[in-house]
Amino acid sequence: MGGTWENNLLIKNSKISVGLSYIGRLNSLFEENKDLGQYFWTPEVNGSISHEFPKWKANVNVFYKLYGQRPGFQTTGSGDQLKIHQAKQDAYHQLDISLNKRLYNSITVQAGIRNLTNITNVLNTATEGTGAHSSSSTSIPISYGRSVFFGLLYQINK
């Protein structure tokens, strides 16, 4: 459940895109604990800027996305001892950039960087179990980090 708004602005050789989302995830334990709400709501914001350089047959693209704080729940115990607690995953963002250069009518060289901000883990208030084999880690992995990519694209039909 949720909603999304997106808009584009074209200015000469540039395109600017902006989007907003508000996403609701169903709380499957709502009947057990109505204090947590029936849905967990998360905002997201995304944007991109693309600019064409016709003289050089090239373009540059920048992509940004903000993932808002994501609420959730954690359960401890079982049966009559089941307890449900509010948990949350912190907000984080990602930034990508790519460059494309057309060499011939059907061949394009591409290079870029994904996750320029190098976000690898996000803080989470949930804990992992109790006892000798429990983890007190309060972060969860969301990406392997910054990466560089190169590509060669061949377009068969035009």
mmCIF file of C-alpha atoms in Angstrom:
data_model
loop_
_atom_site.group_PDB
_atom_site.id
_atom_site.type_symbol
_atom_site.label_atom_id
_atom_site.label_comp_id
_atom_site.label_asym_id
_atom_site.label_seq_id
_atom_site.Cartn_x
_atom_site.Cartn_y
_atom_site.Cartn_z
ATOM 1 C CA MET A 1 0.000 0.000 0.000
ATOM 2 C CA GLY A 2 1.230 3.517 -0.598
ATOM 3 C CA GLY A 3 1.641 6.166 -3.200
ATOM 4 C CA THR A 4 4.213 7.506 -5.612
ATOM 5 C CA TRP A 5 4.668 10.850 -7.346
ATOM 6 C CA GLU A 6 7.152 11.392 -10.163
ATOM 7 C CA ASN A 7 7.916 14.388 -12.344
ATOM 8 C CA ASN A 8 10.334 15.180 -15.178
ATOM 9 C CA LEU A 9 11.720 18.472 -16.401
ATOM 10 C CA LEU A 10 13.368 18.766 -19.815
ATOM 11 C CA ILE A 11 15.739 21.692 -20.394
ATOM 12 C CA LYS A 12 17.647 21.705 -23.698
ATOM 13 C CA ASN A 13 19.954 18.674 -23.468
ATOM 14 C CA SER A 14 19.165 17.860 -19.835
ATOM 15 C CA LYS A 15 16.480 15.845 -18.091
ATOM 16 C CA ILE A 16 15.799 16.220 -14.377
ATOM 17 C CA SER A 17 13.588 13.649 -12.661
ATOM 18 C CA VAL A 18 12.255 13.711 -9.099
ATOM 19 C CA GLY A 19 10.138 11.141 -7.328
ATOM 20 C CA LEU A 20 8.564 10.647 -3.921
ATOM 21 C CA SER A 21 7.074 7.475 -2.486
ATOM 22 C CA TYR A 22 5.353 6.647 0.773
ATOM 23 C CA ILE A 23 5.228 2.878 1.144
ATOM 24 C CA GLY A 24 3.129 0.966 3.679
ATOM 25 C CA ARG A 25 4.119 -2.577 4.633
ATOM 26 C CA LEU A 26 1.495 -4.748 6.321
ATOM 27 C CA ASN A 27 2.211 -5.619 9.962
ATOM 28 C CA SER A 28 1.487 -9.350 10.081
ATOM 29 C CA LEU A 29 1.400 -9.252 13.898
ATOM 30 C CA PHE A 30 -1.142 -6.421 14.145
ATOM 31 C CA GLU A 31 -3.717 -8.648 15.891
ATOM 32 C CA GLU A 32 -1.181 -9.579 18.611
ATOM 33 C CA ASN A 33 -0.099 -5.974 19.287
ATOM 34 C CA LYS A 34 -2.291 -3.178 17.951
ATOM 35 C CA ASP A 35 0.096 -0.533 19.388
ATOM 36 C CA LEU A 36 2.464 -1.056 16.444
ATOM 37 C CA GLY A 37 -0.149 -0.115 13.841
ATOM 38 C CA GLN A 38 -1.531 -2.080 10.919
ATOM 39 C CA TYR A 39 1.096 -0.735 8.471
ATOM 40 C CA PHE A 40 4.721 0.331 8.775
ATOM 41 C CA TRP A 41 5.285 3.445 6.630
ATOM 42 C CA THR A 42 8.527 4.364 4.873
ATOM 43 C CA PRO A 43 9.268 7.478 2.780
ATOM 44 C CA GLU A 44 11.562 7.298 -0.253
ATOM 45 C CA VAL A 45 12.938 10.081 -2.438
ATOM 46 C CA ASN A 46 14.702 9.623 -5.757
ATOM 47 C CA GLY A 47 16.142 11.909 -8.349
ATOM 48 C CA SER A 48 18.232 11.824 -11.467
ATOM 49 C CA ILE A 49 19.930 14.236 -13.793
ATOM 50 C CA SER A 50 20.934 13.308 -17.337
ATOM 51 C CA HIS A 51 22.808 15.589 -19.686
ATOM 52 C CA GLU A 52 23.522 14.937 -23.354
ATOM 53 C CA PHE A 53 26.592 16.259 -25.133
ATOM 54 C CA PRO A 54 25.521 15.898 -28.789
ATOM 55 C CA LYS A 55 28.796 17.267 -30.197
ATOM 56 C CA TRP A 56 30.735 14.484 -28.411
ATOM 57 C CA LYS A 57 27.991 11.850 -28.749
ATOM 58 C CA ALA A 58 28.151 11.363 -24.990
ATOM 59 C CA ASN A 59 26.007 11.711 -21.881
ATOM 60 C CA VAL A 60 26.408 11.765 -18.113
ATOM 61 C CA ASN A 61 23.806 10.435 -15.670
ATOM 62 C CA VAL A 62 23.567 10.925 -11.905
ATOM 63 C CA PHE A 63 21.078 8.890 -9.849
ATOM 64 C CA TYR A 64 20.204 9.462 -6.188
ATOM 65 C CA LYS A 65 17.866 7.595 -3.850
ATOM 66 C CA LEU A 66 17.050 8.192 -0.188
ATOM 67 C CA TYR A 67 15.534 5.226 1.625
ATOM 68 C CA GLY A 68 13.702 6.572 4.664
ATOM 69 C CA GLN A 69 13.716 5.086 8.129
ATOM 70 C CA ARG A 70 11.990 1.708 7.931
ATOM 71 C CA PRO A 71 9.954 0.691 10.976
ATOM 72 C CA GLY A 72 9.272 -2.932 11.768
ATOM 73 C CA PHE A 73 8.998 -5.278 14.713
ATOM 74 C CA GLN A 74 10.989 -7.844 16.589
ATOM 75 C CA THR A 75 9.608 -10.802 18.504
ATOM 76 C CA THR A 76 11.146 -12.396 21.559
ATOM 77 C CA GLY A 77 9.993 -15.490 23.398
ATOM 78 C CA SER A 78 7.265 -17.843 22.213
ATOM 79 C CA GLY A 79 3.793 -19.026 23.133
ATOM 80 C CA ASP A 80 2.410 -17.167 26.163
ATOM 81 C CA GLN A 81 5.795 -15.445 26.593
ATOM 82 C CA LEU A 82 5.750 -13.916 23.073
ATOM 83 C CA LYS A 83 6.637 -10.227 23.160
ATOM 84 C CA ILE A 84 6.537 -7.896 20.192
ATOM 85 C CA HIS A 85 8.767 -4.811 20.154
ATOM 86 C CA GLN A 86 9.027 -1.878 17.774
ATOM 87 C CA ALA A 87 12.264 -1.933 15.740
ATOM 88 C CA LYS A 88 13.578 0.289 12.970
ATOM 89 C CA GLN A 89 16.179 0.412 10.259
ATOM 90 C CA ASP A 90 17.886 3.788 9.855
ATOM 91 C CA ALA A 91 17.524 5.844 6.707
ATOM 92 C CA TYR A 92 20.297 5.692 4.123
ATOM 93 C CA HIS A 93 21.002 6.933 0.622
ATOM 94 C CA GLN A 94 22.781 5.845 -2.529
ATOM 95 C CA LEU A 95 24.363 7.812 -5.354
ATOM 96 C CA ASP A 96 25.379 6.448 -8.765
ATOM 97 C CA ILE A 97 27.041 8.139 -11.736
ATOM 98 C CA SER A 98 27.582 6.853 -15.256
ATOM 99 C CA LEU A 99 29.169 8.148 -18.447
ATOM 100 C CA ASN A 100 28.295 6.906 -21.935
ATOM 101 C CA LYS A 101 30.167 7.597 -25.162
ATOM 102 C CA ARG A 102 28.849 6.432 -28.516
ATOM 103 C CA LEU A 103 31.774 5.358 -30.715
ATOM 104 C CA TYR A 104 29.864 4.346 -33.820
ATOM 105 C CA ASN A 105 26.173 4.242 -34.649
ATOM 106 C CA SER A 106 25.725 0.913 -32.878
ATOM 107 C CA ILE A 107 28.573 0.774 -30.299
ATOM 108 C CA THR A 108 28.598 2.614 -26.957
ATOM 109 C CA VAL A 109 31.223 2.530 -24.223
ATOM 110 C CA GLN A 110 29.976 2.988 -20.690
ATOM 111 C CA ALA A 111 31.660 3.533 -17.304
ATOM 112 C CA GLY A 112 30.417 4.500 -13.881
ATOM 113 C CA ILE A 113 30.417 4.186 -10.138
ATOM 114 C CA ARG A 114 27.623 2.604 -8.115
ATOM 115 C CA ASN A 115 27.084 3.455 -4.454
ATOM 116 C CA LEU A 116 29.420 6.445 -4.596
ATOM 117 C CA THR A 117 28.643 7.129 -0.916
ATOM 118 C CA ASN A 118 30.008 3.639 -0.059
ATOM 119 C CA ILE A 119 27.110 2.701 2.248
ATOM 120 C CA THR A 120 27.539 -0.954 3.278
ATOM 121 C CA ASN A 121 25.657 -1.336 6.579
ATOM 122 C CA VAL A 122 22.639 0.358 8.103
ATOM 123 C CA LEU A 123 21.881 0.601 11.801
ATOM 124 C CA ASN A 124 18.967 -1.486 13.036
ATOM 125 C CA THR A 125 17.445 -1.446 16.541
ATOM 126 C CA ALA A 126 16.573 -5.164 16.436
ATOM 127 C CA THR A 127 18.968 -7.552 18.186
ATOM 128 C CA GLU A 128 19.688 -11.142 17.243
ATOM 129 C CA GLY A 129 18.680 -13.555 19.989
ATOM 130 C CA THR A 130 20.107 -14.152 23.439
ATOM 131 C CA GLY A 131 22.587 -16.600 24.869
ATOM 132 C CA ALA A 132 26.011 -17.896 23.920
ATOM 133 C CA HIS A 133 25.457 -17.763 20.140
ATOM 134 C CA SER A 134 23.596 -14.472 19.958
ATOM 135 C CA SER A 135 24.756 -11.424 18.107
ATOM 136 C CA SER A 136 24.779 -7.946 19.552
ATOM 137 C CA SER A 137 25.237 -6.472 16.101
ATOM 138 C CA THR A 138 22.999 -3.502 15.476
ATOM 139 C CA SER A 139 23.739 -3.062 11.792
ATOM 140 C CA ILE A 140 22.572 -4.986 8.760
ATOM 141 C CA PRO A 141 24.368 -5.284 5.415
ATOM 142 C CA ILE A 142 22.600 -3.623 2.490
ATOM 143 C CA SER A 143 25.374 -3.429 -0.096
ATOM 144 C CA TYR A 144 28.890 -4.644 -0.786
ATOM 145 C CA GLY A 145 30.010 -1.022 -1.089
ATOM 146 C CA ARG A 146 31.247 1.202 -3.853
ATOM 147 C CA SER A 147 31.852 -0.458 -7.199
ATOM 148 C CA VAL A 148 33.118 0.622 -10.584
ATOM 149 C CA PHE A 149 31.691 -0.728 -13.810
ATOM 150 C CA PHE A 150 32.618 -0.653 -17.467
ATOM 151 C CA GLY A 151 30.587 -1.808 -20.393
ATOM 152 C CA LEU A 152 30.541 -2.132 -24.125
ATOM 153 C CA LEU A 153 27.065 -2.008 -25.655
ATOM 154 C CA TYR A 154 26.216 -3.146 -29.142
ATOM 155 C CA GLN A 155 22.819 -2.227 -30.591
ATOM 156 C CA ILE A 156 21.646 -4.760 -33.183
ATOM 157 C CA ASN A 157 18.678 -2.839 -34.611
ATOM 158 C CA LYS A 158 18.041 0.850 -34.715
#
